[in-house]
GROMACS .gro file of C-alpha atoms in nm:
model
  296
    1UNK     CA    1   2.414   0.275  -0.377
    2UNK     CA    2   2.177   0.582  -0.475
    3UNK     CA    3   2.236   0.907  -0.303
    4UNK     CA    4   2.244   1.295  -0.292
    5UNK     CA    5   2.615   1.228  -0.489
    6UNK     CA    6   2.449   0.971  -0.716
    7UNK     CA    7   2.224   0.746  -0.872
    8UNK     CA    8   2.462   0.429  -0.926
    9UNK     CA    9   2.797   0.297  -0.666
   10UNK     CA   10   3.046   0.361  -0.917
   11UNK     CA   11   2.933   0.762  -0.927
   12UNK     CA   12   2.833   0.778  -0.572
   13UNK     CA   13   3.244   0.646  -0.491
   14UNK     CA   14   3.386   0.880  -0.731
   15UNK     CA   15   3.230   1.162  -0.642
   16UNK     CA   16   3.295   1.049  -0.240
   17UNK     CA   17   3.684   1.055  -0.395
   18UNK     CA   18   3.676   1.400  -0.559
   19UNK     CA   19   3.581   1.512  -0.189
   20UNK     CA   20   3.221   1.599  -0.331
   21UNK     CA   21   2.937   1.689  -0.086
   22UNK     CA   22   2.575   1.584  -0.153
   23UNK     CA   23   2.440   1.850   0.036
   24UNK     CA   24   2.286   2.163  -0.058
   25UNK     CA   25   1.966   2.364  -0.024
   26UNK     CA   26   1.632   2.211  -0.004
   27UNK     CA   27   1.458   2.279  -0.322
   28UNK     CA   28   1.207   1.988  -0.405
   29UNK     CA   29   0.979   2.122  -0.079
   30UNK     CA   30   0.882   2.426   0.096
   31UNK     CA   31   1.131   2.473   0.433
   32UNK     CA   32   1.046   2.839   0.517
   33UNK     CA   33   0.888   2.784   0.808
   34UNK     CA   34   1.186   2.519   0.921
   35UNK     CA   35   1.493   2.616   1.132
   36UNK     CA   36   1.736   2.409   0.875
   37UNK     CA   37   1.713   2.445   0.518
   38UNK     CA   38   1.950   2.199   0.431
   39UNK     CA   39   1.974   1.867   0.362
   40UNK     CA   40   2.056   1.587   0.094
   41UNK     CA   41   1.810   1.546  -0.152
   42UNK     CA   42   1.843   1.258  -0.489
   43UNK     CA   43   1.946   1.386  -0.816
   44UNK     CA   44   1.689   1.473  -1.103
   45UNK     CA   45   1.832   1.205  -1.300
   46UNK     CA   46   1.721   0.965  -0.993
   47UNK     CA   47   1.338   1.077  -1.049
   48UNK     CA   48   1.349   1.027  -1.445
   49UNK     CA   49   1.473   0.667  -1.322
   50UNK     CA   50   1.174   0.610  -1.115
   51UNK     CA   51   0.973   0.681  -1.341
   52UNK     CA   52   1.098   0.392  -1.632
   53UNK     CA   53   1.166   0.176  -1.342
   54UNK     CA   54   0.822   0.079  -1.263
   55UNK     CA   55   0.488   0.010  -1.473
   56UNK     CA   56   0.195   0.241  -1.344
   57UNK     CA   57   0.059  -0.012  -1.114
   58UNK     CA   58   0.327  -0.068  -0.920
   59UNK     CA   59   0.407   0.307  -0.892
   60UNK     CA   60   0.064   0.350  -0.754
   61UNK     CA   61   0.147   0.049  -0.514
   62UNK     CA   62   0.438   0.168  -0.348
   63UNK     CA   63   0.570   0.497  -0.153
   64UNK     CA   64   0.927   0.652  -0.240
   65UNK     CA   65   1.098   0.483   0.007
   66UNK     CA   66   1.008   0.124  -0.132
   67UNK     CA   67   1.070   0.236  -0.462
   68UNK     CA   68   1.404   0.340  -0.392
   69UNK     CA   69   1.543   0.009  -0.228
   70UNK     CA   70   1.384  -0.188  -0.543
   71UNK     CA   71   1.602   0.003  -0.750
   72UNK     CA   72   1.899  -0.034  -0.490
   73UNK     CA   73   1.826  -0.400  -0.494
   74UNK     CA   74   1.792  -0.449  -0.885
   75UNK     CA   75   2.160  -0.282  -0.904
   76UNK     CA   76   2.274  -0.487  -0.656
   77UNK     CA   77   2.183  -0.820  -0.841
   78UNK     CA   78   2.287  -0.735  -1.157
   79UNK     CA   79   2.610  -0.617  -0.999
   80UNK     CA   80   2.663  -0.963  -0.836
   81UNK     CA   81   2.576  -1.103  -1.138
   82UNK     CA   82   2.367  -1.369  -0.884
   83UNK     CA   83   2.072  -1.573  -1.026
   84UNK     CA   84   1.854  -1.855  -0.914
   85UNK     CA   85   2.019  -2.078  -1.165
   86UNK     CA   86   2.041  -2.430  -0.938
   87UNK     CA   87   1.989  -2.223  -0.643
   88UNK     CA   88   1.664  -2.324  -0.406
   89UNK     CA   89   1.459  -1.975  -0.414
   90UNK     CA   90   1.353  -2.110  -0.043
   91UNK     CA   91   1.751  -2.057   0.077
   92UNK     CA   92   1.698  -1.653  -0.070
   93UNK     CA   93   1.631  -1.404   0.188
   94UNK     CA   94   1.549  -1.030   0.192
   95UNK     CA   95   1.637  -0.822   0.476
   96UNK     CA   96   1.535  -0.443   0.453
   97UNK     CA   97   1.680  -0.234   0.699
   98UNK     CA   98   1.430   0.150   0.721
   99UNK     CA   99   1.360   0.301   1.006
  100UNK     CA  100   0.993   0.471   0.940
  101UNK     CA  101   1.019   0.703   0.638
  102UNK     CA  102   0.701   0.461   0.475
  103UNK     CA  103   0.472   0.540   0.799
  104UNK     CA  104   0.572   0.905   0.752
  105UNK     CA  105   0.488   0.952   0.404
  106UNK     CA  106   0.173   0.707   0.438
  107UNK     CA  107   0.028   0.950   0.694
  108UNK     CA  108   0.114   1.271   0.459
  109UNK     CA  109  -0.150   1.107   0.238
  110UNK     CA  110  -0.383   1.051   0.513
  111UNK     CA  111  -0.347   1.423   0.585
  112UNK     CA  112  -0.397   1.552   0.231
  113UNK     CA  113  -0.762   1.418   0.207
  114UNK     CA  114  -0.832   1.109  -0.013
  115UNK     CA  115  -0.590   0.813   0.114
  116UNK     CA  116  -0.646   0.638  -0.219
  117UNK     CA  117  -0.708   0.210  -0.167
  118UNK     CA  118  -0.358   0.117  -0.187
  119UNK     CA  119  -0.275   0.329   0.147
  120UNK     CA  120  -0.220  -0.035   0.377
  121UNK     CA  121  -0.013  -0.150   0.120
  122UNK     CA  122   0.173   0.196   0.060
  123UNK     CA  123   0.224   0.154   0.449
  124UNK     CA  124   0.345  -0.179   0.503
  125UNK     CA  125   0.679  -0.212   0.736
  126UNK     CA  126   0.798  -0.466   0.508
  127UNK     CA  127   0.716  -0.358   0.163
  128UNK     CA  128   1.066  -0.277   0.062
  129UNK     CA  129   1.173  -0.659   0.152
  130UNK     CA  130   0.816  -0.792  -0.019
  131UNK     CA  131   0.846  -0.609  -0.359
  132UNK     CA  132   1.226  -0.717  -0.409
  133UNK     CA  133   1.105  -1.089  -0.326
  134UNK     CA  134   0.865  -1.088  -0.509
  135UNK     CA  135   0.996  -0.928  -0.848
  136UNK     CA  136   1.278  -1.192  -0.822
  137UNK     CA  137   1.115  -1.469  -0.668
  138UNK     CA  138   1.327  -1.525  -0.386
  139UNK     CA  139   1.088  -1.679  -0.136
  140UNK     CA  140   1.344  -1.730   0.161
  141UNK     CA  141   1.238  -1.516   0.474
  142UNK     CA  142   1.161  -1.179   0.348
  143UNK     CA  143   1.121  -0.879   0.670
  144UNK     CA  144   1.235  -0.529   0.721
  145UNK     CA  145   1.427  -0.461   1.044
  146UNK     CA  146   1.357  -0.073   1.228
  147UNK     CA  147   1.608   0.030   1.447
  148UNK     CA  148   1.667   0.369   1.355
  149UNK     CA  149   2.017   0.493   1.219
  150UNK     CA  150   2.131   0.123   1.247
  151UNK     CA  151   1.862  -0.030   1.052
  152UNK     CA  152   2.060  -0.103   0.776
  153UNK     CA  153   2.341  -0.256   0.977
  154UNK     CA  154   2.131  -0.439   1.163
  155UNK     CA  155   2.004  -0.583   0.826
  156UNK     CA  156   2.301  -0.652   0.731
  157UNK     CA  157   2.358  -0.865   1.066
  158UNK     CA  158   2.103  -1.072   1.010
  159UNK     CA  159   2.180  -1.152   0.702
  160UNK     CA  160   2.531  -1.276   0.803
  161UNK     CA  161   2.389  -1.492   1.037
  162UNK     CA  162   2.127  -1.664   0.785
  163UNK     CA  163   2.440  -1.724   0.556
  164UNK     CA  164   2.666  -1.869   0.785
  165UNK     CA  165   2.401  -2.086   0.980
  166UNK     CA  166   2.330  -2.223   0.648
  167UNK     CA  167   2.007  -2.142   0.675
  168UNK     CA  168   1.986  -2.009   0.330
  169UNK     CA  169   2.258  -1.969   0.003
  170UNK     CA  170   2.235  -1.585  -0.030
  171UNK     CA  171   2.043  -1.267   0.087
  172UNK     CA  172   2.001  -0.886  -0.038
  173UNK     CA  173   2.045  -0.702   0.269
  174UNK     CA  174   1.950  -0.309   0.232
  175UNK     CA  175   1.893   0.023   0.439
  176UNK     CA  176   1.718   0.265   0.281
  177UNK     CA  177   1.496   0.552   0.439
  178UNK     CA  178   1.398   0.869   0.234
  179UNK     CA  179   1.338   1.081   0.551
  180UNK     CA  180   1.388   1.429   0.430
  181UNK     CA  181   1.083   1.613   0.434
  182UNK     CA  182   0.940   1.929   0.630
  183UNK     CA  183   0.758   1.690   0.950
  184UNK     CA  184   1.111   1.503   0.970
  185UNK     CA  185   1.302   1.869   0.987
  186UNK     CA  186   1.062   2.015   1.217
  187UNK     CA  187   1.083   1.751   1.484
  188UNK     CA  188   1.473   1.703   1.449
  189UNK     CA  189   1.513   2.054   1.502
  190UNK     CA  190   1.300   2.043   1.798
  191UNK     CA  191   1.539   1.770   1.973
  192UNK     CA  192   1.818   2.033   1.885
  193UNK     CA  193   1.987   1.739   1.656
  194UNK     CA  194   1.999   1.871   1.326
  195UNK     CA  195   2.240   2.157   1.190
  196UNK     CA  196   2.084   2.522   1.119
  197UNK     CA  197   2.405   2.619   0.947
  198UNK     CA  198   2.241   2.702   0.653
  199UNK     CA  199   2.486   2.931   0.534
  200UNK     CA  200   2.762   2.620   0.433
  201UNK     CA  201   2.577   2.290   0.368
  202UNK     CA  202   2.861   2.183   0.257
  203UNK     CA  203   3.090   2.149   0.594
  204UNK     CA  204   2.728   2.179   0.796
  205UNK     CA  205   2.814   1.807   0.968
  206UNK     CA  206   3.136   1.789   1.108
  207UNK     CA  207   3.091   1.505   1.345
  208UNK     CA  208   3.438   1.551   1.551
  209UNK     CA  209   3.443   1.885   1.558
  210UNK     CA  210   3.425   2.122   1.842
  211UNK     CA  211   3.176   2.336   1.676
  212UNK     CA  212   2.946   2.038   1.562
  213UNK     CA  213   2.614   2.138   1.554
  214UNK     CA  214   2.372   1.857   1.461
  215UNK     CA  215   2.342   1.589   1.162
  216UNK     CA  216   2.212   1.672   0.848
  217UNK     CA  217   1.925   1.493   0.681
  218UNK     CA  218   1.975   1.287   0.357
  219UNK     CA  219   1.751   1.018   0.154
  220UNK     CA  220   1.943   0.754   0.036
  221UNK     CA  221   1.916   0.341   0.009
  222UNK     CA  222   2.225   0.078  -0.056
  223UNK     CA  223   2.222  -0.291  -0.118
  224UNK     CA  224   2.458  -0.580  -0.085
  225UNK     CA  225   2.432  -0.938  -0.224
  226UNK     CA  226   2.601  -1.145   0.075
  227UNK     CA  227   2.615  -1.528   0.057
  228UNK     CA  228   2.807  -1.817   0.153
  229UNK     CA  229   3.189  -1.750   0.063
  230UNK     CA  230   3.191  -2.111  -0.134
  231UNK     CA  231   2.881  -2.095  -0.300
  232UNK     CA  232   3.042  -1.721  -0.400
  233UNK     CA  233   3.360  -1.867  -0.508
  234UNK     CA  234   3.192  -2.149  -0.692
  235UNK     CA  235   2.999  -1.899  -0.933
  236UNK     CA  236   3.308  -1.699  -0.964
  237UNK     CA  237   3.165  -1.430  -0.841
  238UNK     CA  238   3.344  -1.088  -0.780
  239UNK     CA  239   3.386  -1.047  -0.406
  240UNK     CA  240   3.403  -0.736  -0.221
  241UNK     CA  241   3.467  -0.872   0.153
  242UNK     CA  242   3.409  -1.066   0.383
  243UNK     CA  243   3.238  -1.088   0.728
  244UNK     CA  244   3.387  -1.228   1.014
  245UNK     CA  245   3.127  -1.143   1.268
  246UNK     CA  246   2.872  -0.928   1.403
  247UNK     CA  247   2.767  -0.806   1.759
  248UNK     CA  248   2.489  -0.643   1.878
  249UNK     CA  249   2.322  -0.511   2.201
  250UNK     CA  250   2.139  -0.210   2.409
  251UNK     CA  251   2.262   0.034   2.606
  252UNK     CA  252   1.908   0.059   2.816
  253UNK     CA  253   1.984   0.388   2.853
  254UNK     CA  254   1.804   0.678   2.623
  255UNK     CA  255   1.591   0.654   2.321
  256UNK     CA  256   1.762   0.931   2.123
  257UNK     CA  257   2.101   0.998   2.323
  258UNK     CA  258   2.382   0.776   2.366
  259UNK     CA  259   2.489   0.677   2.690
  260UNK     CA  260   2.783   0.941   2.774
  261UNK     CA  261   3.003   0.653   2.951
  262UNK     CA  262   3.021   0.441   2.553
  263UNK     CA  263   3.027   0.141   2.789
  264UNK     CA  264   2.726  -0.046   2.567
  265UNK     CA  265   2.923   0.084   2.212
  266UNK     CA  266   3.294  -0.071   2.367
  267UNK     CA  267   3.080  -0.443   2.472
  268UNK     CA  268   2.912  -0.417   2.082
  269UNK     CA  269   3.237  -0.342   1.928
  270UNK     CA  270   3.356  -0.617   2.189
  271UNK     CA  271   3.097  -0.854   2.068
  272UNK     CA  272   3.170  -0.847   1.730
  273UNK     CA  273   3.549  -0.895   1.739
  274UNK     CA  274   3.492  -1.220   1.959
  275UNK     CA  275   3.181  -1.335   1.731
  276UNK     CA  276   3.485  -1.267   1.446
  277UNK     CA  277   3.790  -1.446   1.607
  278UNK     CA  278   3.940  -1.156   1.575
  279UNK     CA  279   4.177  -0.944   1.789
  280UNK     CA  280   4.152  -0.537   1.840
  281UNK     CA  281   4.510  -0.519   1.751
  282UNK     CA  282   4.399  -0.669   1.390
  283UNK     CA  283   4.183  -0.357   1.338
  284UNK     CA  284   4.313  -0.100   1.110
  285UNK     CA  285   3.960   0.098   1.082
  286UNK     CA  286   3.624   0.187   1.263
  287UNK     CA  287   3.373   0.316   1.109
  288UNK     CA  288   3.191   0.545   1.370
  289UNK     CA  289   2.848   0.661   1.425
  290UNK     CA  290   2.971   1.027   1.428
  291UNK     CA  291   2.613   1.225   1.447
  292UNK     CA  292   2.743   1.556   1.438
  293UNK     CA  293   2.532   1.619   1.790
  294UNK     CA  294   2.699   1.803   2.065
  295UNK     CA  295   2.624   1.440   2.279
  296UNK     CA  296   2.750   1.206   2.039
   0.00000   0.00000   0.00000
């Protein structure tokens, strides 16, 4: 997990315990001219990574966003501790979840003149998935999934569901977008779904709050190693959880506002406890899309 608190899980969930807030005041771009100021942007130390992470070539080959779930991905392995060692690299999947930060930047460079003749590949949907399969060899189905603020769940979805079909041994699943630039704040702030509380970055979102006033833009990525639960406990590998099921559908209502009844969030929620086998009474926590927007 790399984020505004940190560049590895074990400082990101410290920090997160010390009550620590990522946010602050945009200073690696120019927001004069933008309503909101704030936002969470990566650490220094996170660039002077990037920078030993990857030879020259493959700098040049990728955009930020790409770059940033290879790294998630990399700490994610070596976390697991998961190798191809007797494993078919045919039954290894990557599923990237990013909703459209690598279009964005790709047509910043378009903008600024020269493209340079690595711009298609820069721009590729699934170049976050590609890289990490092909750095590690995993040649299992390798896509990246765009469905917004979900992409990453979703990702993670469909990686349960290659796992337990046995359609494959293991898969990264990631969701990573690095969103936070000037176009991103200027057309958020048109919709009227970002905070302007510039003033306190700190307690800006404050999803169930009366005062909420909009989200507040971060870059970020996380990975997980799932796999089958025997092939997991037959490496002795440290495991985190485990998922029981998924569930997934549309509300067919709005492409940027939820539909004020929550009937399509109740059937997902719904879904997922019956794909599970499990009851609601069994639930002791929900995780909810709290936005910070005055409709969500």
């Amino acid at each position: 997990m790399i984020n505004s608190l940190g560049i590895t899980t074990p400082e990101c969930w410290e920090n997160m315990l010390q009550g620590k807030s990522g946010i602050t005041r945009i200073t690696r771009f120019d927001v004069s001219k933008c309503a909101t100021k704030i936002g969470g942007e990566l650490p220094q130390k996170y660039y002077d990574m990037e920078g030993v992470e990857f030879p020259k070539r493959l700098f040049n080959q990728t955009l930020s966003t790409t770059r940033l779930g290879f790294i998630c991905a990399k700490q994610a392995l070596a976390d697991s501790g998961f190798t191809l060692d007797g494993v078919d690299p045919y039954r290894v999947a990557v599923i990237s979840g990013s909703g459209q930060s690598d279009f964005q930047e790709g047509q910043d460079y378009l903008a600024g003149g020269d493209p340079g003749k690595y711009i298609i590949i820069k721009q590729m949907a699934n170049a976050i998935s590609a890289w990490i399969s092909i750095k590690n060899n995993f040649r299992g189905p390798s896509y990246n999934i765009a469905t917004a603020c979900a992409s990453g769940a979703f990702a993670v979805a469909a990686a349960f569901d290659y796992v337990r079909y046995g359609k494959g041994d293991a898969a990264v699943a990631l969701g990573v977008d690095m969103m936070l630039t000037t176009e991103s704040i200027y057309g958020f702030n048109q919709l009227v779904a970002i905070s302007e509380r510039n003033d306190s970055p700190e307690t800006a979102c404050c999803p169930f709050d009366a005062r909420r006033s909009g989200f507040v833009l971060a870059n970020g990525g996380c990975a997980l190693v799932m796999e089958n639960l025997e092939h997991a406990k037959k490496r002795n590998a440290r495991i985190y959880a485990v998922v029981s099921g998924a569930g997934i559908c549309s509300e067919s209502y709005n492409i940027v506002a939820p539909d004020p009844s929550g009937e399509g969030m109740a059937k997902c929620m719904a879904l997922a406890l019956a794909d599970g086998g499990v009851t609601k009474e069994k639930i002791g926590y929900i995780s909810a899309h709290g936005t910070s927007t005055r409709h969500n």
